[in-house]
Short mmCIF file of C-alpha atoms in Angstrom, two decimals:
data_model
loop_
_atom_site.label_atom_id
_atom_site.label_comp_id
_atom_site.label_asym_id
_atom_site.label_seq_id
_atom_site.Cartn_x
_atom_site.Cartn_y
_atom_site.Cartn_z
CA MET D 1 145.03 102.80 289.47
CA ALA D 2 147.34 105.12 291.40
CA TYR D 3 151.09 104.56 291.32
CA PRO D 4 152.37 104.48 294.92
CA ALA D 5 154.64 107.45 295.63
CA ASP D 6 156.94 105.34 297.81
CA PHE D 7 157.83 103.03 294.88
CA LYS D 8 160.52 103.53 292.24
CA TYR D 9 159.82 102.54 288.63
CA THR D 10 161.65 101.41 285.48
CA LYS D 11 160.97 102.13 281.81
CA GLU D 12 160.47 98.35 281.45
CA HIS D 13 157.45 98.69 283.79
CA GLU D 14 158.75 97.11 286.98
CA TRP D 15 158.25 98.71 290.38
CA LEU D 16 160.67 98.57 293.29
CA LYS D 17 159.88 99.23 296.93
CA ILE D 18 162.88 99.85 299.20
CA GLU D 19 162.79 99.00 302.91
CA GLY D 20 166.22 99.26 304.48
CA ASN D 21 168.47 96.92 302.51
CA THR D 22 165.60 94.96 300.97
CA GLY D 23 163.99 95.67 297.61
CA THR D 24 160.58 94.26 296.67
CA ILE D 25 159.92 93.94 292.93
CA GLY D 26 156.69 93.69 290.97
CA ILE D 27 155.19 94.84 287.67
CA THR D 28 153.08 97.95 287.26
CA ASP D 29 149.36 98.29 286.64
CA HIS D 30 150.20 99.59 283.17
CA ALA D 31 152.24 96.44 282.51
CA GLN D 32 149.56 93.98 283.62
CA ASN D 33 146.99 95.90 281.64
CA SER D 34 149.10 95.75 278.47
CA LEU D 35 149.73 92.03 278.95
CA GLY D 36 146.15 90.96 279.60
CA ASP D 37 145.25 87.83 281.58
CA ILE D 38 148.43 86.56 283.25
CA VAL D 39 148.63 82.76 283.40
CA PHE D 40 152.25 81.96 284.17
CA VAL D 41 155.13 83.52 286.11
CA GLU D 42 158.68 82.18 286.02
CA LEU D 43 160.88 83.46 288.82
CA PRO D 44 164.47 82.85 289.98
CA LYS D 45 165.38 80.76 293.01
CA VAL D 46 166.33 82.17 296.40
CA GLY D 47 170.06 82.96 296.34
CA ALA D 48 170.17 83.84 292.63
CA GLU D 49 172.21 86.93 291.74
CA LEU D 50 170.43 89.70 289.82
CA ALA D 51 172.26 92.26 287.71
CA SER D 52 170.62 95.63 287.14
CA GLY D 53 168.89 95.78 283.76
CA LYS D 54 169.26 92.03 283.12
CA SER D 55 166.42 89.55 282.75
CA PHE D 56 165.50 87.64 285.90
CA GLY D 57 162.38 85.79 284.74
CA THR D 58 159.27 85.99 282.63
CA VAL D 59 155.63 86.75 283.02
CA GLU D 60 153.25 85.24 280.47
CA SER D 61 149.74 86.23 279.54
CA VAL D 62 147.55 83.97 277.39
CA LYS D 63 148.94 85.70 274.32
CA ALA D 64 152.46 86.82 275.09
CA VAL D 65 155.71 86.18 276.90
CA SER D 66 157.34 89.17 278.55
CA GLU D 67 160.80 89.33 280.11
CA LEU D 68 161.26 90.73 283.60
CA TYR D 69 164.25 93.03 284.10
CA ALA D 70 165.97 93.71 287.40
CA PRO D 71 165.58 97.38 288.41
CA VAL D 72 168.73 97.08 290.56
CA SER D 73 171.37 94.47 291.37
CA GLY D 74 171.06 92.13 294.32
CA THR D 75 170.53 88.63 295.70
CA VAL D 76 167.11 86.96 295.70
CA ALA D 77 165.97 86.65 299.32
CA GLU D 78 162.35 85.58 298.83
CA VAL D 79 160.06 84.48 296.00
CA ASN D 80 156.27 84.91 295.97
CA GLU D 81 155.38 81.22 295.63
CA ALA D 82 151.64 81.99 295.71
CA LEU D 83 151.88 83.26 292.13
CA GLY D 84 152.67 79.72 290.98
CA THR D 85 149.06 78.68 291.49
CA ALA D 86 147.44 82.13 291.33
CA PRO D 87 149.30 84.23 288.72
CA GLU D 88 146.10 86.22 288.10
CA LYS D 89 146.82 88.11 291.35
CA VAL D 90 149.28 90.18 289.29
CA ASN D 91 146.29 91.39 287.23
CA THR D 92 143.94 92.07 290.11
CA ASP D 93 146.43 93.66 292.48
CA PRO D 94 149.66 94.48 290.63
CA HIS D 95 151.10 96.83 293.24
CA SER D 96 150.61 94.32 296.09
CA ALA D 97 151.28 91.06 294.21
CA TRP D 98 155.07 91.24 294.44
CA LEU D 99 157.28 88.81 292.51
CA ILE D 100 160.55 88.67 294.45
CA LYS D 101 162.39 90.35 297.32
CA ILE D 102 166.11 91.01 296.98
CA THR D 103 168.95 92.11 299.19
CA LEU D 104 170.38 95.21 297.51
CA LYS D 105 173.95 95.12 296.30
CA ASP D 106 174.42 98.86 295.78
CA ALA D 107 171.80 101.22 297.18
CA SER D 108 172.99 104.05 294.93
CA GLU D 109 171.58 102.23 291.86
CA VAL D 110 168.13 103.32 293.03
CA ASN D 111 168.95 106.91 292.09
CA GLY D 112 168.71 106.02 288.41
CA LEU D 113 165.06 104.92 288.67
CA LEU D 114 161.86 106.87 288.00
CA SER D 115 159.61 108.44 290.61
CA ALA D 116 155.84 107.78 290.45
CA ALA D 117 155.32 111.16 288.73
CA ASP D 118 158.11 110.47 286.21
CA TYR D 119 156.69 107.04 285.45
CA GLU D 120 153.16 108.36 284.94
CA LYS D 121 154.52 110.95 282.54
CA PHE D 122 156.54 108.23 280.76
CA ILE D 123 153.54 105.96 280.15
CA ALA D 124 151.41 108.91 279.05
CA GLU D 125 154.02 109.68 276.37
CA GLU D 126 154.19 105.99 275.40
CA GLN D 127 150.47 105.81 274.57
CA MET V 1 159.09 94.08 281.03
CA SER V 2 159.44 94.34 277.32
CA ALA V 3 156.76 95.28 274.86
CA SER V 4 156.91 96.38 271.27
CA VAL V 5 154.26 98.01 269.17
CA GLU V 6 154.52 98.14 265.43
CA ALA V 7 153.05 101.04 263.58
CA SER V 8 152.29 100.78 259.88
CA GLU V 9 149.57 101.50 257.36
CA VAL V 10 146.81 99.09 258.27
CA ARG V 11 143.43 98.19 256.84
CA LYS V 12 140.24 98.67 258.80
CA THR V 13 136.91 96.88 258.81
CA ALA V 14 133.65 98.83 258.76
CA LEU V 15 133.35 98.13 262.51
CA ASN V 16 136.70 99.73 263.39
CA LYS V 17 135.12 102.79 265.03
CA VAL V 18 132.77 100.56 267.04
CA HIS V 19 135.70 98.55 268.42
CA ARG V 20 137.51 101.73 269.38
CA GLU V 21 134.39 103.18 271.02
CA MET V 22 134.15 99.96 273.03
CA GLY V 23 137.72 100.46 274.23
CA ALA V 24 139.10 97.37 272.49
CA LYS V 25 142.83 96.76 272.54
CA MET V 26 143.76 96.89 268.87
CA VAL V 27 146.57 95.03 267.12
CA ASP V 28 147.98 94.81 263.64
CA PHE V 29 146.87 91.39 262.44
CA ASN V 30 148.24 90.58 258.99
CA GLY V 31 147.92 94.23 258.02
CA TRP V 32 144.49 94.67 259.62
CA ASP V 33 143.75 96.88 262.61
CA MET V 34 141.74 94.40 264.66
CA PRO V 35 140.52 94.05 268.25
CA VAL V 36 142.61 91.53 270.18
CA GLU V 37 140.51 91.78 273.33
CA TYR V 38 137.97 94.04 275.01
CA PRO V 39 138.73 95.08 278.59
CA GLY V 40 135.01 95.88 278.81
CA SER V 41 134.23 92.21 278.17
CA GLY V 42 136.58 91.25 281.00
CA GLY V 43 139.52 90.34 278.79
CA LEU V 44 140.55 87.29 276.81
CA ILE V 45 139.66 84.55 279.29
CA ALA V 46 136.23 86.06 280.01
CA GLU V 47 135.56 86.30 276.27
CA HIS V 48 136.63 82.69 275.72
CA LEU V 49 134.39 81.42 278.53
CA ALA V 50 131.43 83.48 277.31
CA VAL V 51 131.59 81.65 273.97
CA ARG V 52 131.92 78.23 275.62
CA ASN V 53 129.10 78.87 278.10
CA SER V 54 126.74 81.28 276.36
CA VAL V 55 127.49 83.66 273.49
CA GLY V 56 130.17 85.97 272.09
CA LEU V 57 130.34 88.32 269.11
CA PHE V 58 133.27 88.59 266.67
CA ASP V 59 134.03 90.95 263.81
CA VAL V 60 135.53 88.68 261.17
CA SER V 61 135.16 91.06 258.23
CA HIS V 62 138.87 90.74 257.50
CA MET V 63 138.18 87.28 256.08
CA GLY V 64 138.04 87.11 252.30
CA ASP V 65 135.10 86.07 250.10
CA ILE V 66 135.58 84.78 246.56
CA ARG V 67 132.59 83.93 244.36
CA LEU V 68 132.85 81.52 241.43
CA HIS V 69 129.87 81.32 239.13
CA GLY V 70 129.22 80.14 235.59
CA PRO V 71 128.63 76.90 233.70
CA GLN V 72 131.90 75.34 234.88
CA ALA V 73 132.03 76.75 238.40
CA LEU V 74 131.76 73.30 239.99
CA ALA V 75 134.48 71.89 237.74
CA ALA V 76 136.76 74.78 238.70
CA VAL V 77 136.07 74.33 242.43
CA GLN V 78 136.65 70.58 242.12
CA HIS V 79 139.94 71.22 240.32
CA MET V 80 141.29 73.62 242.98
CA THR V 81 140.02 72.09 246.25
CA MET V 82 140.69 68.76 247.99
CA ASN V 83 137.20 68.03 249.35
CA ASP V 84 134.33 66.87 247.12
CA ALA V 85 132.26 69.94 246.26
CA ALA V 86 129.98 67.81 244.07
CA LYS V 87 128.43 66.44 247.26
CA LEU V 88 127.17 69.90 248.28
CA SER V 89 123.48 70.70 248.11
CA ILE V 90 122.46 74.30 247.52
CA GLY V 91 122.62 75.91 250.96
CA GLN V 92 125.38 73.64 252.24
CA ALA V 93 128.92 74.53 253.27
CA GLN V 94 132.06 72.40 253.46
CA TYR V 95 135.51 72.64 255.03
CA SER V 96 138.14 72.25 252.32
CA ALA V 97 141.54 73.50 251.21
CA LEU V 98 143.38 74.92 248.23
CA LEU V 99 146.58 72.93 247.68
CA TYR V 100 149.76 73.53 245.74
CA PRO V 101 150.86 70.80 243.31
CA GLN V 102 153.17 69.58 246.15
CA GLY V 103 150.11 68.76 248.29
CA THR V 104 150.88 71.63 250.69
CA PHE V 105 148.51 74.45 251.59
CA VAL V 106 147.71 77.63 249.76
CA ASP V 107 145.03 78.02 252.45
CA ASP V 108 142.09 76.26 254.03
CA VAL V 109 138.66 77.45 252.88
CA ILE V 110 134.97 77.06 253.53
CA VAL V 111 133.13 76.32 250.27
CA HIS V 112 129.46 77.39 250.19
CA ARG V 113 127.19 76.30 247.39
CA LEU V 114 125.05 79.38 246.72
CA GLY V 115 123.18 78.08 243.66
CA GLU V 116 123.20 75.77 240.67
CA ASN V 117 126.58 76.99 239.34
CA ASP V 118 127.44 79.39 242.07
CA TYR V 119 130.00 78.94 244.88
CA LEU V 120 131.43 81.16 247.62
CA LEU V 121 134.88 80.46 249.08
CA VAL V 122 135.60 82.05 252.44
CA ILE V 123 139.35 82.45 252.94
CA ASN V 124 141.79 83.77 255.55
CA ALA V 125 142.59 87.45 256.00
CA GLY V 126 146.36 87.06 256.00
CA THR V 127 146.37 85.26 252.67
CA ARG V 128 143.63 87.17 250.84
CA GLU V 129 145.57 88.49 247.86
CA LYS V 130 147.61 85.30 247.48
CA ASP V 131 144.47 83.15 247.63
CA PHE V 132 142.54 85.32 245.20
CA ASN V 133 145.36 85.19 242.66
CA TRP V 134 145.64 81.45 243.15
CA VAL V 135 141.91 80.91 242.68
CA ARG V 136 141.83 83.11 239.60
CA GLY V 137 144.82 81.26 238.13
CA SER V 138 143.29 77.88 238.96
CA ALA V 139 140.00 78.86 237.32
CA GLU V 140 141.68 79.75 234.03
CA GLY V 141 140.42 77.57 231.20
CA PHE V 142 137.11 76.99 232.99
CA ASP V 143 133.97 78.81 231.87
CA CYS V 144 133.42 80.60 235.16
CA GLU V 145 133.64 84.09 236.63
CA VAL V 146 135.85 84.75 239.65
CA GLU V 147 134.82 87.72 241.79
CA ASP V 148 136.50 89.11 244.90
CA LEU V 149 133.61 90.13 247.17
CA SER V 150 135.80 90.58 250.26
CA ASP V 151 135.19 94.31 250.58
CA ASN V 152 131.43 94.04 250.03
CA TYR V 153 130.63 92.37 253.34
CA THR V 154 130.90 92.92 257.03
CA GLN V 155 131.11 89.41 258.45
CA ILE V 156 129.96 88.98 262.05
CA ALA V 157 130.24 85.70 263.97
CA VAL V 158 127.70 85.01 266.73
CA GLN V 159 129.23 82.05 268.54
CA GLY V 160 128.27 79.84 271.46
CA PRO V 161 125.34 77.73 272.66
CA ASN V 162 123.11 80.82 272.93
CA GLY V 163 124.26 82.25 269.60
CA TRP V 164 121.19 81.06 267.74
CA LYS V 165 118.81 82.47 270.38
CA THR V 166 120.56 85.84 270.10
CA LEU V 167 120.35 85.98 266.31
CA GLN V 168 116.81 84.58 266.28
CA LYS V 169 115.52 87.82 267.82
CA LEU V 170 116.68 89.76 264.76
CA THR V 171 115.52 87.50 261.93
CA ASP V 172 112.33 85.93 260.63
CA VAL V 173 114.24 82.83 259.48
CA ASP V 174 113.64 79.80 261.72
CA LEU V 175 117.25 79.18 262.73
CA THR V 176 116.48 75.79 264.23
CA GLN V 177 115.94 74.63 260.63
CA VAL V 178 119.50 75.58 259.61
CA LYS V 179 121.74 72.59 260.34
CA PHE V 180 125.42 72.88 261.27
CA TYR V 181 127.48 73.72 258.15
CA TRP V 182 124.40 74.79 256.21
CA PHE V 183 123.29 78.33 255.40
CA THR V 184 120.26 80.26 254.22
CA HIS V 185 119.31 83.76 253.10
CA GLY V 186 116.85 85.88 255.03
CA THR V 187 116.12 89.24 256.59
CA VAL V 188 118.36 90.23 259.52
CA CYS V 189 117.81 93.60 261.25
CA GLY V 190 115.57 94.53 258.31
CA LEU V 191 118.31 93.75 255.76
CA PRO V 192 116.80 91.43 253.14
CA ASN V 193 118.67 88.55 251.54
CA THR V 194 121.36 88.35 254.24
CA LEU V 195 123.56 85.25 254.13
CA ILE V 196 123.16 83.39 257.44
CA ALA V 197 125.55 80.45 257.86
CA ARG V 198 125.75 77.99 260.75
CA THR V 199 129.53 77.99 260.71
CA GLY V 200 132.32 79.30 262.90
CA TYR V 201 135.84 78.90 264.16
CA THR V 202 135.29 78.34 267.87
CA ALA V 203 134.38 74.63 268.17
CA GLU V 204 130.94 75.78 269.34
CA ASP V 205 127.57 76.07 267.69
CA GLY V 206 127.06 79.49 266.13
CA PHE V 207 126.28 81.60 263.11
CA GLU V 208 128.16 83.86 260.75
CA ILE V 209 126.22 86.58 258.96
CA TYR V 210 127.24 88.71 255.97
CA VAL V 211 125.83 92.25 255.84
CA PRO V 212 126.66 95.23 253.59
CA ALA V 213 130.05 96.68 254.50
CA ASP V 214 129.05 100.28 255.11
CA GLU V 215 129.86 101.72 258.53
CA ALA V 216 126.35 102.73 259.55
CA THR V 217 124.73 99.40 258.65
CA SER V 218 127.55 97.37 260.18
CA ALA V 219 127.42 99.33 263.43
CA ARG V 220 123.63 99.04 263.59
CA VAL V 221 123.72 95.24 263.19
CA TRP V 222 126.58 94.85 265.69
CA LYS V 223 124.76 96.92 268.30
CA ALA V 224 121.47 95.10 267.67
CA LEU V 225 123.22 91.77 268.27
CA MET V 226 124.84 93.08 271.46
CA ASP V 227 121.39 94.18 272.67
CA ALA V 228 119.73 90.93 271.62
CA GLY V 229 122.35 88.93 273.50
CA LYS V 230 122.22 91.03 276.66
CA GLU V 231 120.00 88.54 278.51
CA PHE V 232 122.54 85.78 277.78
CA GLY V 233 125.49 87.87 278.95
CA ILE V 234 126.85 88.38 275.43
CA VAL V 235 130.32 89.94 275.16
CA ALA V 236 132.35 91.28 272.27
CA CYS V 237 135.28 88.96 271.53
CA GLY V 238 138.64 89.71 269.93
CA LEU V 239 141.23 87.77 268.02
CA GLY V 240 142.84 86.60 271.27
CA SER V 241 139.92 84.44 272.32
CA ARG V 242 139.26 83.49 268.70
CA ASN V 243 142.71 81.89 268.70
CA THR V 244 142.37 80.07 272.03
CA LEU V 245 138.89 78.80 271.11
CA ARG V 246 140.08 77.36 267.81
CA LEU V 247 143.15 75.85 269.47
CA GLU V 248 141.08 73.98 272.09
CA GLY V 249 139.02 72.62 269.20
CA LYS V 250 142.12 71.77 267.11
CA LEU V 251 140.95 73.94 264.23
CA PRO V 252 143.94 74.73 262.00
CA LEU V 253 145.40 78.20 261.48
CA TYR V 254 147.38 79.13 258.38
CA GLY V 255 151.04 79.67 259.21
CA HIS V 256 150.78 77.29 262.16
CA GLU V 257 149.11 73.90 261.63
CA ILE V 258 148.90 74.39 257.87
CA SER V 259 151.31 76.14 255.52
CA ASP V 260 153.00 75.90 252.15
CA SER V 261 155.47 73.42 253.65
CA ILE V 262 152.97 71.08 255.33
CA THR V 263 150.88 68.58 253.37
CA ALA V 264 147.21 67.83 253.90
CA TRP V 265 148.02 64.30 255.17
CA GLU V 266 150.58 65.62 257.66
CA ALA V 267 148.01 68.10 258.99
CA GLY V 268 145.71 65.16 259.74
CA LEU V 269 142.89 66.46 257.56
CA ASP V 270 142.26 63.04 255.98
CA ARG V 271 138.50 63.39 256.54
CA PHE V 272 138.44 66.32 254.09
CA ILE V 273 140.70 64.82 251.39
CA LYS V 274 138.65 63.05 248.73
CA MET V 275 141.12 61.05 246.64
CA ASP V 276 138.31 59.35 244.74
CA LYS V 277 136.53 62.46 243.44
CA GLY V 278 138.74 62.82 240.35
CA ASP V 279 141.88 64.84 239.81
CA PHE V 280 142.62 68.03 241.76
CA THR V 281 145.69 70.18 242.30
CA GLY V 282 147.96 68.42 244.78
CA ARG V 283 146.32 65.01 244.41
CA ALA V 284 149.28 63.35 242.66
CA ALA V 285 151.68 64.54 245.37
CA LEU V 286 149.33 63.33 248.09
CA GLU V 287 149.02 59.93 246.40
CA LYS V 288 152.81 59.66 246.18
CA GLN V 289 153.25 60.68 249.82
CA LYS V 290 150.65 58.14 250.93
CA ALA V 291 152.44 55.39 249.00
CA GLU V 292 155.88 56.34 250.33
CA GLY V 293 154.63 56.81 253.89
CA ILE V 294 153.81 59.98 255.80
CA LYS V 295 156.75 60.99 257.96
CA ARG V 296 155.28 63.45 260.46
CA THR V 297 151.93 64.26 261.97
CA LEU V 298 150.17 66.79 264.16
CA VAL V 299 149.70 65.79 267.80
CA GLY V 300 148.28 67.33 270.95
CA LEU V 301 150.65 68.05 273.82
CA GLU V 302 150.08 68.68 277.49
CA PRO V 303 153.04 69.75 279.63
CA ILE V 304 153.72 67.47 282.61
CA GLU V 305 155.98 70.15 284.07
CA ARG V 306 155.50 73.92 284.41
CA GLY V 307 155.59 75.88 281.17
CA ILE V 308 153.62 77.01 278.16
CA PRO V 309 154.75 75.56 274.83
CA ARG V 310 154.27 78.23 272.17
CA ASP V 311 154.45 78.30 268.40
CA GLY V 312 157.92 77.86 266.99
CA TYR V 313 159.36 76.18 270.08
CA LYS V 314 161.47 73.09 269.33
CA VAL V 315 160.35 69.59 270.29
CA PHE V 316 162.89 66.98 271.43
CA ASN V 317 162.67 63.30 272.26
CA LEU V 318 163.77 62.24 275.72
CA ASP V 319 167.21 61.31 274.31
CA GLY V 320 167.74 65.00 273.54
CA ASN V 321 167.37 64.86 269.75
CA GLU V 322 165.31 67.53 268.03
CA ILE V 323 162.29 65.86 266.41
CA GLY V 324 159.81 68.59 265.59
CA PHE V 325 158.20 71.92 266.43
CA VAL V 326 155.21 73.46 268.15
CA ALA V 327 152.63 74.77 265.66
CA SER V 328 150.42 76.51 268.26
CA GLY V 329 150.41 76.58 272.03
CA SER V 330 148.71 78.49 274.79
CA TYR V 331 146.93 78.32 278.07
CA GLY V 332 143.51 76.81 277.30
CA PRO V 333 141.05 79.00 279.21
CA PHE V 334 138.15 76.52 279.27
CA LEU V 335 140.36 73.48 279.96
CA ARG V 336 142.38 75.46 282.50
CA LYS V 337 145.63 73.88 281.43
CA ASN V 338 148.42 74.53 278.95
CA ILE V 339 148.04 72.83 275.58
CA ALA V 340 149.89 72.75 272.28
CA LEU V 341 149.69 71.29 268.80
CA ALA V 342 153.03 70.05 267.50
CA TYR V 343 154.53 68.26 264.52
CA VAL V 344 156.45 65.10 265.44
CA PRO V 345 157.64 62.01 263.52
CA ILE V 346 154.79 59.55 263.02
CA GLU V 347 156.60 56.76 264.90
CA GLN V 348 156.71 58.97 268.01
CA SER V 349 153.15 60.24 267.77
CA GLN V 350 151.30 57.68 269.88
CA ILE V 351 149.06 58.86 272.72
CA GLY V 352 150.93 58.78 276.02
CA ASN V 353 154.36 59.19 274.45
CA GLU V 354 156.55 61.73 276.26
CA VAL V 355 158.54 64.44 274.51
CA ALA V 356 160.25 67.64 275.67
CA VAL V 357 159.59 71.18 274.46
CA GLU V 358 162.39 73.72 274.72
CA ILE V 359 160.99 76.73 276.55
CA ARG V 360 163.76 79.32 276.83
CA ALA V 361 166.56 77.57 278.77
CA ASN V 362 164.48 74.59 279.90
CA ARG V 363 163.35 71.32 278.36
CA VAL V 364 159.80 70.90 279.59
CA LYS V 365 158.37 67.36 279.52
CA CYS V 366 155.04 66.99 277.74
CA LYS V 367 152.86 64.03 277.00
CA ILE V 368 150.94 63.38 273.82
CA ILE V 369 147.21 63.50 274.51
CA PRO V 370 144.14 62.91 272.31
CA VAL V 371 142.82 65.74 270.16
CA PRO V 372 140.67 67.73 269.84
CA PHE V 373 141.39 68.97 273.36
CA TYR V 374 137.79 70.18 273.54
CA LYS V 375 134.60 68.80 271.99
CA ARG V 376 131.34 70.63 272.50
CA PRO V 377 128.72 68.65 274.41
CA LYS V 378 126.16 66.98 272.15
CA LYS V 379 122.65 68.29 272.56
CA ALA V 380 120.43 65.88 274.47
#
């Protein structure tokens, strides 16, 4: 699966899409593939404050629990409630099945994230 | 996202190359490099459902095999196991356990009676060396040989309602004549004298076969079974689905439901404890515990709220006091709900009772439900 060039990525395998002052966050194809069948997603409530690099929830496959880390700081503006009943969407369409949308606190934090090419190189080295 | 991969010197079964060729995700399981799931099979849930609905194939060669034979083999087996091996006919198998003098588990085992004074104990992979040493020590003073045959066999499990039809294509033995928990010897894939047992660890019907542990033979048999099962939609299955299948069926796993700190009564294995067969290691402790009263027991939990109870999580009563722990927990792929097995005090173990499991920062309410969570449908 191709990694969209307009996303930013983290070494913890989250993706971030920036539109104006809003950031949309999900997990990468590599992440869902490593996890296997996803059966549970635990996400913060609207209004929760996220700090860059800190855990904001979990995604669970049948076998494992994995923490989600905020790529940047911000305030939760929207949560993808559909994942409550259909968490498997994260497996089938990881780059569309977003988890949360946040209002960015400091747009300059984005500069520290990986480009699609950097991320692809990073996961190739991880193998 | 966090993920960690441990690298260390691991052991490999004779089918290791086959798993890798099939693109299996491999994990270190108790020092063994084993397939956890096969993306080519559709992943863990698809593998689990294949076994429930049709047929799946497992490499279980990491399991250990200990043979006891000689004039006092039965006496030795009786001394070291809690079930009554004297009841076994030749060709019959039995679920049993090796206990410490405290009545807790060395391991659970399947005892096969191969011949007049000839028994095979199939043991867990993670406890192989410990078990073998225990068995050898327990057999001291008995006129019987103890042999570790673990590395001689590739053990393949063909599990699910269409398991027998799959295997039947490769053997001249009439498999319909082999009853559940019995075994026979016959030719499989042209290999004479192959042990064919109607046993498994999936809560389904199925067979486990034991073939010579060389790579070429093992690969040939594996591929023949995959071909034979094609019409039934056979898939290769890893340790991931093996675990969820056994959990739905409430089959114990060492280090979870059974361990060296849990007694056979506590684990609820009363059906397999034969107090009247004569003395055996652990019997006195079990008798004492029975007389004094068993304090805790294994129950089935289903969360009422959102969350997956997993092994090691703490269990609380609704007053907020810690009362026990989760032994195993997961999403149950066939049941399509989250389930767990947990140890709780006996007085709080009744069906319908509500408890709370601590899942990260939350206390998630669960109710005690009957076990096993899954029972295979009886044939009409």
